[in-house]
């Protein structure tokens, strides 16, 4: 055999062919012909209708992370390919889209950016298929709190209703102490999320500030254009405070219409979903001093990494991130870390990696600015929950107070025991 | 059911005035939309499911004019006129092709138009809901107190505007030549054509007027809340309920039924806050059982 130095001709040919093939596949070859080599992630979300902008903000956040990963060379040259499809917020459509991802597109993982109803449908699809699934939007506690719904391959990276409820009630209790708010009313959308939110908020408030009185509850339909009947009820009862989980355009309409009655002059509004940029900027004359949880604002958590995240997103898309954006960003960040660490997309290994994993994050308030995916219920904890008061213009929020995660964990246990889910 | 709360409310001036004013405002805004729907059905025999989409267009048009001119009155009028012109084109290009078609074909056509318009507004104005056009400066004042009842001055303006529109509509339909021709077209269009009247012009005019009313309702609604694709879907259901209760094709019936629905929503929120939608449907069922042609409808 002819030798060149210490290498045989066969060895040289083998090595150079392999290198040429690798280079061809990873760079000069048309992307479409390399597509099967990509790591595919299916994303069912809402891209049409009244909350389309939120679905788009998820897609934007995911693209931002994926582009960085791909630009850095991917996983040994394998890029991540996002396949984002519209479910139109319908559970059956979300399940169909998800099945197609698994059966036709052969995705390696699902990032489920669906609202609660559709998330339960997606959960059942991935339970059957065993595909790794990261829920990044649904806030209904039951999705991960109820052991009968949980599955080994699905994780929650979104806020959870009970966490927000405890944080909200704790904050409300501090305002009650300061201002003596005794008489309460609530206005919540008339569907599962609104009822859950109402139940958990007053359940938690009872623990922090017992002795309040509920004068009445308004249940407007989702997307209701006219809130007059609810507002006249508030004007008649004259409560000291109102709790609402209305969101998006519905919350904007409610605040605009209630302002005409001068409701917020003497009544404190606690709106859990107000402090998202899209909502606050749409209120015609945002009153000063309304209380809201910080869904997503650059001002909270007040850290450089959060401000950098806001800046990077804003530079790319010309708009601020939303609550759905940060949840998707944290989810994809975990997934990319897992893929890099494990070196492949083995769903079992990724699930094991994620379970119990503590990770630094711009939304983290755990030790060293971390969030954690709790091992027992596969759900995110130690993410930033803050409450504060509104300002009419940017930065929109003031006097923000952080929720205490020890208190949240304590009351969450009590709530789980009440539900029989502990 | 909190029947005692309702009784308390009725005997308390503050509550009675507040709920009545609220009910009138709900009813009058509803009348603007429902009157156009019933007019189109009564004369043209078309169940225009796309009427809610025209209401949405009125909101978007007024938002657009408001963002350019910052003039509330101009924005509202432009919204209404813009939708009126759009309605004329809609009738000439599409609706008049299905006047004699099967009901299913009419519904399919209207449904297609709803889907197209819902997507079109998202392409033009974006996916996110828009902040409304707001209340004119003159009405940005503290609410009026009557016997401790709170009434926003802008609500009084909306009630007055709607009542003026209802009065003008009544004048047009009963006292003008156009109104007589419209009524004649509804009863016997062939006879009218034999007399040399171009009924196509009358039909187009009626559809345009109905669209104008939907646009006006949408423009005024844009002053009270956000503007979003698909916002017409909820108003169309209530408008159909009004049309059925009042009598298909009856403007005065639509006026009466709108007030009934407004009051049912307003006082229903006191007595049965979880059943306000149910009350509307219950009234509709009762009317259908007792007087199937509607309160002011004519027996056929």
Tab-separated table of C-alpha atoms in Angstrom, chain A:
chain	number	residue	atom	x	y	z
A	1	UNK	CA	0.000	0.000	0.000
A	2	UNK	CA	1.357	3.420	-0.960
A	3	UNK	CA	1.973	5.584	2.111
A	4	UNK	CA	2.248	9.353	2.360
A	5	UNK	CA	4.311	10.003	5.429
A	6	UNK	CA	2.803	7.933	8.201
A	7	UNK	CA	-0.717	7.825	6.646
A	8	UNK	CA	-1.959	5.291	4.106
A	9	UNK	CA	-3.653	6.539	0.908
A	10	UNK	CA	-6.877	4.743	1.955
A	11	UNK	CA	-6.877	6.467	5.336
A	12	UNK	CA	-6.274	9.865	3.740
A	13	UNK	CA	-9.085	9.284	1.234
A	14	UNK	CA	-11.474	8.121	3.975
A	15	UNK	CA	-10.710	11.065	6.212
A	16	UNK	CA	-10.955	13.698	3.475
A	17	UNK	CA	-14.202	12.177	2.103
A	18	UNK	CA	-15.756	12.237	5.550
A	19	UNK	CA	-14.625	15.813	6.119
A	20	UNK	CA	-15.924	16.870	2.712
A	21	UNK	CA	-19.261	15.170	3.391
A	22	UNK	CA	-19.551	16.830	6.766
A	23	UNK	CA	-18.715	20.229	5.343
A	24	UNK	CA	-21.143	19.740	2.479
A	25	UNK	CA	-23.982	18.729	4.746
A	26	UNK	CA	-23.413	21.462	7.238
A	27	UNK	CA	-22.672	24.472	5.116
A	28	UNK	CA	-22.751	24.571	1.353
A	29	UNK	CA	-25.551	22.043	0.836
A	30	UNK	CA	-28.962	23.615	0.312
A	31	UNK	CA	-30.779	23.845	3.635
A	32	UNK	CA	-33.833	22.032	2.333
A	33	UNK	CA	-31.756	18.949	1.531
A	34	UNK	CA	-30.278	19.000	5.016
A	35	UNK	CA	-33.633	19.500	6.704
A	36	UNK	CA	-33.859	15.974	8.047
A	37	UNK	CA	-30.658	16.469	9.943
A	38	UNK	CA	-32.167	19.407	11.822
A	39	UNK	CA	-33.520	19.262	15.340
A	40	UNK	CA	-37.205	19.919	14.819
A	41	UNK	CA	-39.374	21.654	17.402
A	42	UNK	CA	-43.109	21.917	16.824
A	43	UNK	CA	-44.866	24.970	18.287
A	44	UNK	CA	-48.672	24.997	18.372
A	45	UNK	CA	-49.861	28.486	19.300
A	46	UNK	CA	-52.487	31.141	18.568
A	47	UNK	CA	-51.637	33.165	15.474
A	48	UNK	CA	-55.084	34.455	14.571
A	49	UNK	CA	-57.871	36.290	16.375
A	50	UNK	CA	-57.850	38.540	19.381
A	51	UNK	CA	-54.679	37.217	21.029
A	52	UNK	CA	-52.645	36.609	17.861
A	53	UNK	CA	-50.054	39.148	18.969
A	54	UNK	CA	-49.256	37.009	22.002
A	55	UNK	CA	-48.697	33.951	19.800
A	56	UNK	CA	-46.449	36.030	17.564
A	57	UNK	CA	-44.508	37.210	20.611
A	58	UNK	CA	-43.883	33.536	21.500
A	59	UNK	CA	-42.626	32.837	17.992
A	60	UNK	CA	-40.361	35.916	18.170
A	61	UNK	CA	-38.886	34.882	21.514
A	62	UNK	CA	-38.206	31.348	20.298
A	63	UNK	CA	-36.616	32.569	17.057
A	64	UNK	CA	-34.324	34.866	19.013
A	65	UNK	CA	-32.936	31.938	21.042
A	66	UNK	CA	-32.854	29.491	18.134
A	67	UNK	CA	-31.007	31.916	15.845
A	68	UNK	CA	-28.326	32.373	18.501
A	69	UNK	CA	-27.992	28.597	18.853
A	70	UNK	CA	-27.779	28.064	15.092
A	71	UNK	CA	-25.345	30.948	14.597
A	72	UNK	CA	-23.041	29.363	17.159
A	73	UNK	CA	-22.942	26.203	15.043
A	74	UNK	CA	-25.907	24.315	16.497
A	75	UNK	CA	-25.339	20.835	17.874
A	76	UNK	CA	-22.320	19.537	15.937
A	77	UNK	CA	-23.691	21.349	12.919
A	78	UNK	CA	-27.310	20.346	13.482
A	79	UNK	CA	-29.523	23.412	13.507
A	80	UNK	CA	-32.809	23.813	15.320
A	81	UNK	CA	-35.763	24.178	12.988
A	82	UNK	CA	-38.890	25.756	14.490
A	83	UNK	CA	-42.242	24.779	13.000
A	84	UNK	CA	-44.834	27.239	14.295
A	85	UNK	CA	-48.502	26.581	13.463
A	86	UNK	CA	-51.801	28.240	14.315
A	87	UNK	CA	-54.356	26.393	16.451
A	88	UNK	CA	-56.848	29.302	16.378
A	89	UNK	CA	-57.145	28.790	20.162
A	90	UNK	CA	-59.251	25.664	19.611
A	91	UNK	CA	-58.424	22.575	21.697
A	92	UNK	CA	-59.305	20.083	18.935
A	93	UNK	CA	-57.232	22.028	16.402
A	94	UNK	CA	-54.293	22.242	18.845
A	95	UNK	CA	-54.451	18.448	19.307
A	96	UNK	CA	-54.587	17.918	15.520
A	97	UNK	CA	-51.648	20.283	14.905
A	98	UNK	CA	-49.712	18.494	17.627
A	99	UNK	CA	-50.421	15.024	16.172
A	100	UNK	CA	-49.223	16.249	12.773
A	101	UNK	CA	-46.016	17.534	14.333
A	102	UNK	CA	-45.376	14.117	15.826
A	103	UNK	CA	-46.569	11.843	12.995
A	104	UNK	CA	-45.776	13.832	9.848
A	105	UNK	CA	-43.011	16.249	10.805
A	106	UNK	CA	-41.256	13.841	13.201
A	107	UNK	CA	-40.463	16.640	15.623
A	108	UNK	CA	-37.976	16.062	18.418
A	109	UNK	CA	-39.967	18.125	20.943
A	110	UNK	CA	-43.089	20.238	21.314
A	111	UNK	CA	-43.140	23.728	22.809
A	112	UNK	CA	-46.791	24.154	23.600
A	113	UNK	CA	-47.751	27.841	23.570
A	114	UNK	CA	-51.476	27.308	23.939
A	115	UNK	CA	-53.991	28.720	26.394
A	116	UNK	CA	-55.390	26.432	29.079
A	117	UNK	CA	-58.187	24.605	27.223
A	118	UNK	CA	-55.942	23.596	24.342
A	119	UNK	CA	-53.039	22.765	26.666
A	120	UNK	CA	-55.036	19.973	28.279
A	121	UNK	CA	-55.680	18.565	24.781
A	122	UNK	CA	-51.968	18.785	23.897
A	123	UNK	CA	-51.066	17.106	27.202
A	124	UNK	CA	-53.119	14.041	26.229
A	125	UNK	CA	-51.487	13.843	22.784
A	126	UNK	CA	-47.943	13.931	24.184
A	127	UNK	CA	-48.854	11.501	26.960
A	128	UNK	CA	-49.774	8.939	24.266
A	129	UNK	CA	-46.786	9.618	22.003
A	130	UNK	CA	-44.150	10.121	24.689
A	131	UNK	CA	-42.879	13.260	22.948
A	132	UNK	CA	-41.114	15.812	25.131
A	133	UNK	CA	-43.413	18.799	25.739
A	134	UNK	CA	-42.752	22.173	27.336
A	135	UNK	CA	-45.929	24.079	28.251
A	136	UNK	CA	-45.105	27.770	28.106
A	137	UNK	CA	-48.448	29.573	28.329
A	138	UNK	CA	-51.203	27.816	30.278
A	139	UNK	CA	-51.615	29.180	33.808
A	140	UNK	CA	-54.286	26.788	35.037
A	141	UNK	CA	-52.734	25.108	38.067
A	142	UNK	CA	-54.420	21.774	37.447
A	143	UNK	CA	-52.289	21.049	34.370
A	144	UNK	CA	-49.337	20.138	36.578
A	145	UNK	CA	-50.808	20.211	40.085
A	146	UNK	CA	-53.260	17.340	39.551
A	147	UNK	CA	-51.220	14.085	39.615
A	148	UNK	CA	-53.737	12.350	37.366
A	149	UNK	CA	-52.984	14.822	34.559
A	150	UNK	CA	-49.221	14.917	34.951
A	151	UNK	CA	-46.969	12.889	32.642
A	152	UNK	CA	-43.199	12.226	32.756
A	153	UNK	CA	-42.490	14.009	29.475
A	154	UNK	CA	-44.376	17.315	30.010
A	155	UNK	CA	-43.069	20.328	31.916
A	156	UNK	CA	-44.577	23.715	32.767
A	157	UNK	CA	-42.528	26.848	32.085
A	158	UNK	CA	-45.450	29.225	32.492
A	159	UNK	CA	-46.822	31.022	35.521
A	160	UNK	CA	-49.148	28.958	37.668
A	161	UNK	CA	-52.499	30.280	38.895
A	162	UNK	CA	-51.979	29.333	42.539
A	163	UNK	CA	-48.536	30.984	42.655
A	164	UNK	CA	-49.907	34.238	41.258
A	165	UNK	CA	-52.944	34.036	43.539
A	166	UNK	CA	-50.823	33.762	46.682
A	167	UNK	CA	-48.503	36.539	45.489
A	168	UNK	CA	-51.504	38.704	44.647
A	169	UNK	CA	-53.298	38.074	47.933
A	170	UNK	CA	-50.161	38.761	49.933
A	171	UNK	CA	-49.755	42.107	48.169
A	172	UNK	CA	-53.470	42.920	48.478
A	173	UNK	CA	-53.258	42.159	52.205
A	174	UNK	CA	-50.507	44.742	52.589
A	175	UNK	CA	-52.693	47.355	50.852
A	176	UNK	CA	-55.662	46.301	53.002
A	177	UNK	CA	-53.534	46.905	56.099
A	178	UNK	CA	-52.518	50.328	54.839
A	179	UNK	CA	-55.871	51.525	53.496
A	180	UNK	CA	-58.377	49.415	55.378
A	181	UNK	CA	-60.117	47.848	52.357
A	182	UNK	CA	-62.959	45.749	53.717
A	183	UNK	CA	-65.587	45.589	50.983
A	184	UNK	CA	-64.582	43.706	47.832
A	185	UNK	CA	-66.049	42.888	44.467
A	186	UNK	CA	-64.623	40.876	41.602
A	187	UNK	CA	-64.952	41.021	37.828
A	188	UNK	CA	-63.659	37.946	36.061
A	189	UNK	CA	-64.153	36.449	32.605
A	190	UNK	CA	-66.888	33.838	32.596
A	191	UNK	CA	-64.834	30.735	31.785
A	192	UNK	CA	-62.537	28.267	33.561
A	193	UNK	CA	-59.557	30.614	33.961
A	194	UNK	CA	-61.667	33.474	35.380
A	195	UNK	CA	-63.400	31.215	37.889
A	196	UNK	CA	-60.108	29.581	38.968
A	197	UNK	CA	-58.498	32.967	39.380
A	198	UNK	CA	-61.399	34.285	41.469
A	199	UNK	CA	-61.479	31.179	43.682
A	200	UNK	CA	-57.743	31.024	44.356
A	201	UNK	CA	-57.341	34.766	44.948
A	202	UNK	CA	-60.064	34.986	47.598
A	203	UNK	CA	-58.987	31.626	49.072
A	204	UNK	CA	-55.484	33.060	49.589
A	205	UNK	CA	-56.737	36.496	50.705
A	206	UNK	CA	-58.765	34.827	53.446
A	207	UNK	CA	-55.476	33.486	54.852
A	208	UNK	CA	-53.654	36.833	54.817
A	209	UNK	CA	-56.426	39.295	55.645
A	210	UNK	CA	-59.522	37.545	56.969
A	211	UNK	CA	-62.637	39.559	57.694
A	212	UNK	CA	-63.281	41.133	54.312
A	213	UNK	CA	-66.722	41.095	52.755
A	214	UNK	CA	-67.530	40.220	49.132
A	215	UNK	CA	-70.343	42.480	47.923
A	216	UNK	CA	-70.796	40.907	44.523
A	217	UNK	CA	-69.174	39.262	41.537
A	218	UNK	CA	-69.426	40.214	37.882
A	219	UNK	CA	-68.906	37.569	35.209
A	220	UNK	CA	-68.695	39.249	31.796
A	221	UNK	CA	-68.345	36.994	28.775
A	222	UNK	CA	-64.960	36.748	27.135
A	223	UNK	CA	-64.639	39.445	24.407
A	224	UNK	CA	-67.784	41.237	25.679
A	225	UNK	CA	-67.876	44.735	24.128
A	226	UNK	CA	-70.035	46.469	26.766
A	227	UNK	CA	-69.395	46.258	30.536
A	228	UNK	CA	-72.097	48.700	31.588
A	229	UNK	CA	-74.120	46.203	33.631
A	230	UNK	CA	-71.052	45.155	35.625
A	231	UNK	CA	-69.886	48.736	36.094
A	232	UNK	CA	-73.287	49.969	37.293
A	233	UNK	CA	-73.229	47.098	39.772
A	234	UNK	CA	-69.862	48.367	41.052
A	235	UNK	CA	-71.114	51.952	41.126
A	236	UNK	CA	-74.125	50.833	43.152
A	237	UNK	CA	-72.243	48.657	45.670
A	238	UNK	CA	-69.337	51.122	46.097
A	239	UNK	CA	-66.708	48.530	47.095
A	240	UNK	CA	-63.357	49.540	48.541
A	241	UNK	CA	-61.546	47.245	46.110
A	242	UNK	CA	-62.085	45.170	42.984
A	243	UNK	CA	-60.162	42.082	41.923
A	244	UNK	CA	-60.097	41.270	38.213
A	245	UNK	CA	-58.437	38.687	36.006
A	246	UNK	CA	-59.776	40.223	32.784
A	247	UNK	CA	-56.982	40.463	30.242
A	248	UNK	CA	-55.975	42.008	26.923
A	249	UNK	CA	-58.585	44.021	25.036
A	250	UNK	CA	-61.301	43.067	27.536
A	251	UNK	CA	-59.363	44.631	30.400
A	252	UNK	CA	-58.691	47.737	28.293
A	253	UNK	CA	-62.417	48.143	27.546
A	254	UNK	CA	-63.349	47.562	31.193
A	255	UNK	CA	-60.901	50.196	32.482
A	256	UNK	CA	-61.886	52.722	29.782
A	257	UNK	CA	-65.605	52.265	30.485
A	258	UNK	CA	-65.275	52.215	34.284
A	259	UNK	CA	-63.181	55.411	34.152
A	260	UNK	CA	-66.225	57.240	32.737
A	261	UNK	CA	-68.052	56.430	35.987
A	262	UNK	CA	-65.121	57.698	38.047
A	263	UNK	CA	-64.916	54.229	39.620
A	264	UNK	CA	-61.180	54.347	40.306
A	265	UNK	CA	-61.330	57.559	42.324
A	266	UNK	CA	-62.605	55.787	45.422
A	267	UNK	CA	-62.083	52.136	44.590
A	268	UNK	CA	-58.754	50.309	44.385
A	269	UNK	CA	-58.412	48.065	41.332
A	270	UNK	CA	-56.291	44.921	41.593
A	271	UNK	CA	-55.833	43.754	37.997
A	272	UNK	CA	-53.591	40.717	37.838
A	273	UNK	CA	-53.117	40.905	34.057
A	274	UNK	CA	-52.668	44.622	33.490
A	275	UNK	CA	-48.897	45.067	33.512
A	276	UNK	CA	-48.075	43.746	30.052
A	277	UNK	CA	-46.928	46.405	27.586
A	278	UNK	CA	-49.566	45.621	24.962
A	279	UNK	CA	-52.375	46.111	27.504
A	280	UNK	CA	-51.085	49.154	29.374
A	281	UNK	CA	-50.253	51.072	26.220
A	282	UNK	CA	-53.757	50.433	24.837
A	283	UNK	CA	-55.696	51.891	27.798
A	284	UNK	CA	-56.837	55.332	26.648
A	285	UNK	CA	-56.004	57.193	29.833
A	286	UNK	CA	-54.272	54.726	32.116
A	287	UNK	CA	-55.103	55.940	35.638
A	288	UNK	CA	-52.229	56.321	38.061
A	289	UNK	CA	-52.238	54.000	41.044
A	290	UNK	CA	-54.077	50.912	39.767
A	291	UNK	CA	-52.578	47.755	41.239
A	292	UNK	CA	-51.225	45.075	38.944
A	293	UNK	CA	-49.006	42.044	38.887
A	294	UNK	CA	-45.939	42.443	36.703
A	295	UNK	CA	-46.730	40.140	33.799
A	296	UNK	CA	-43.735	41.333	31.873
A	297	UNK	CA	-42.105	44.714	32.265
A	298	UNK	CA	-38.488	45.677	31.739
A	299	UNK	CA	-38.542	47.322	35.153
A	300	UNK	CA	-39.112	44.013	36.977
A	301	UNK	CA	-37.139	42.110	38.023
A	302	UNK	CA	-34.900	45.110	38.344
A	303	UNK	CA	-31.795	43.392	36.996
A	304	UNK	CA	-29.393	44.047	34.171
A	305	UNK	CA	-30.100	40.655	32.590
A	306	UNK	CA	-33.820	41.450	32.393
A	307	UNK	CA	-33.185	44.871	30.893
A	308	UNK	CA	-30.785	43.256	28.383
A	309	UNK	CA	-33.440	40.700	27.453
A	310	UNK	CA	-35.982	43.478	26.872
A	311	UNK	CA	-33.441	45.447	24.831
A	312	UNK	CA	-32.416	42.482	22.632
A	313	UNK	CA	-36.046	41.631	21.908
A	314	UNK	CA	-37.011	45.259	21.267
A	315	UNK	CA	-34.049	45.793	18.938
A	316	UNK	CA	-35.063	42.785	16.867
A	317	UNK	CA	-38.820	43.230	16.736
A	318	UNK	CA	-39.431	46.906	17.482
A	319	UNK	CA	-41.714	46.087	20.376
A	320	UNK	CA	-41.397	44.945	23.985
A	321	UNK	CA	-41.643	41.264	24.917
A	322	UNK	CA	-44.867	39.981	26.506
A	323	UNK	CA	-45.572	37.661	29.397
A	324	UNK	CA	-45.834	34.828	26.859
A	325	UNK	CA	-42.411	35.813	25.449
A	326	UNK	CA	-40.455	35.390	28.665
A	327	UNK	CA	-42.130	32.054	29.384
A	328	UNK	CA	-41.190	30.761	25.907
A	329	UNK	CA	-37.659	32.149	26.253
A	330	UNK	CA	-37.050	30.349	29.540
A	331	UNK	CA	-38.487	27.111	28.089
A	332	UNK	CA	-36.313	27.104	24.966
A	333	UNK	CA	-33.293	28.082	27.056
A	334	UNK	CA	-33.740	24.928	29.170
A	335	UNK	CA	-34.226	22.795	26.065
A	336	UNK	CA	-31.132	24.133	24.307
A	337	UNK	CA	-29.017	23.624	27.442
A	338	UNK	CA	-30.280	20.055	27.711
A	339	UNK	CA	-29.525	19.305	24.060
A	340	UNK	CA	-26.031	20.773	24.357
A	341	UNK	CA	-25.324	18.898	27.588
A	342	UNK	CA	-26.644	15.535	26.430
A	343	UNK	CA	-25.416	15.864	22.863
A	344	UNK	CA	-28.582	14.532	21.278
A	345	UNK	CA	-32.373	14.839	21.457
A	346	UNK	CA	-33.155	11.692	23.438
A	347	UNK	CA	-36.446	12.653	25.115
A	348	UNK	CA	-35.855	10.463	28.193
A	349	UNK	CA	-32.474	12.006	28.843
A	350	UNK	CA	-33.736	15.562	28.277
A	351	UNK	CA	-36.649	14.956	30.667
A	352	UNK	CA	-34.224	13.664	33.294
A	353	UNK	CA	-31.979	16.692	32.734
A	354	UNK	CA	-34.827	19.194	33.115
A	355	UNK	CA	-36.420	17.570	36.168
A	356	UNK	CA	-35.242	19.431	39.267
A	357	UNK	CA	-32.831	21.594	37.244
A	358	UNK	CA	-31.967	24.981	38.688
A	359	UNK	CA	-30.840	27.487	36.060
A	360	UNK	CA	-29.839	31.105	35.903
A	361	UNK	CA	-32.452	33.212	34.155
A	362	UNK	CA	-33.351	36.864	33.576
A	363	UNK	CA	-36.696	36.107	35.261
A	364	UNK	CA	-35.153	34.129	38.116
A	365	UNK	CA	-35.443	35.255	41.715
A	366	UNK	CA	-34.031	32.095	43.288
A	367	UNK	CA	-30.495	31.950	44.654
A	368	UNK	CA	-28.161	33.541	42.087
A	369	UNK	CA	-31.101	34.733	39.952
A	370	UNK	CA	-32.215	31.225	39.135
A	371	UNK	CA	-35.472	29.507	38.299
A	372	UNK	CA	-36.067	25.816	39.034
A	373	UNK	CA	-38.168	23.123	37.434
A	374	UNK	CA	-39.493	21.464	40.572
A	375	UNK	CA	-38.893	17.726	40.497
A	376	UNK	CA	-42.142	16.465	42.016
A	377	UNK	CA	-44.591	18.312	39.752
A	378	UNK	CA	-42.328	19.332	36.841
A	379	UNK	CA	-43.302	22.969	37.091
A	380	UNK	CA	-41.312	26.196	37.193
A	381	UNK	CA	-40.803	27.989	40.510
A	382	UNK	CA	-38.748	30.957	41.690
A	383	UNK	CA	-39.753	33.067	38.704
A	384	UNK	CA	-40.365	36.743	39.223
A	385	UNK	CA	-43.760	37.699	40.646
A	386	UNK	CA	-44.163	41.338	41.533
A	387	UNK	CA	-47.035	43.698	42.258
A	388	UNK	CA	-47.018	47.441	42.020
A	389	UNK	CA	-48.978	50.483	40.950
A	390	UNK	CA	-49.454	51.883	37.482
A	391	UNK	CA	-48.035	55.042	35.941
A	392	UNK	CA	-49.741	56.575	32.889
A	393	UNK	CA	-46.551	56.385	30.784
A	394	UNK	CA	-43.387	54.257	30.519
A	395	UNK	CA	-42.037	52.607	32.643
A	396	UNK	CA	-45.755	52.121	33.520
A	397	UNK	CA	-45.059	50.501	36.915
A	398	UNK	CA	-43.949	51.927	40.223
A	399	UNK	CA	-43.559	50.801	43.855
A	400	UNK	CA	-43.078	47.189	42.802
A	401	UNK	CA	-42.924	44.621	45.595
A	402	UNK	CA	-41.586	41.109	45.122
A	403	UNK	CA	-43.636	38.086	46.138
A	404	UNK	CA	-42.095	35.783	48.699
A	405	UNK	CA	-41.599	32.264	47.335
A	406	UNK	CA	-41.419	30.665	50.784
A	407	UNK	CA	-44.930	31.943	51.500
A	408	UNK	CA	-46.092	30.807	48.084
A	409	UNK	CA	-44.720	27.308	48.640
A	410	UNK	CA	-46.298	27.093	52.098
A	411	UNK	CA	-49.781	28.087	50.945
A	412	UNK	CA	-49.489	26.045	47.772
A	413	UNK	CA	-49.063	22.936	49.959
A	414	UNK	CA	-52.192	23.820	51.920
A	415	UNK	CA	-54.112	24.409	48.687
A	416	UNK	CA	-52.898	21.112	47.196
A	417	UNK	CA	-53.983	19.308	50.367
A	418	UNK	CA	-57.423	20.973	50.133
A	419	UNK	CA	-57.721	19.714	46.568
A	420	UNK	CA	-56.495	16.232	47.478
A	421	UNK	CA	-53.531	16.554	45.109
A	422	UNK	CA	-50.704	16.427	47.628
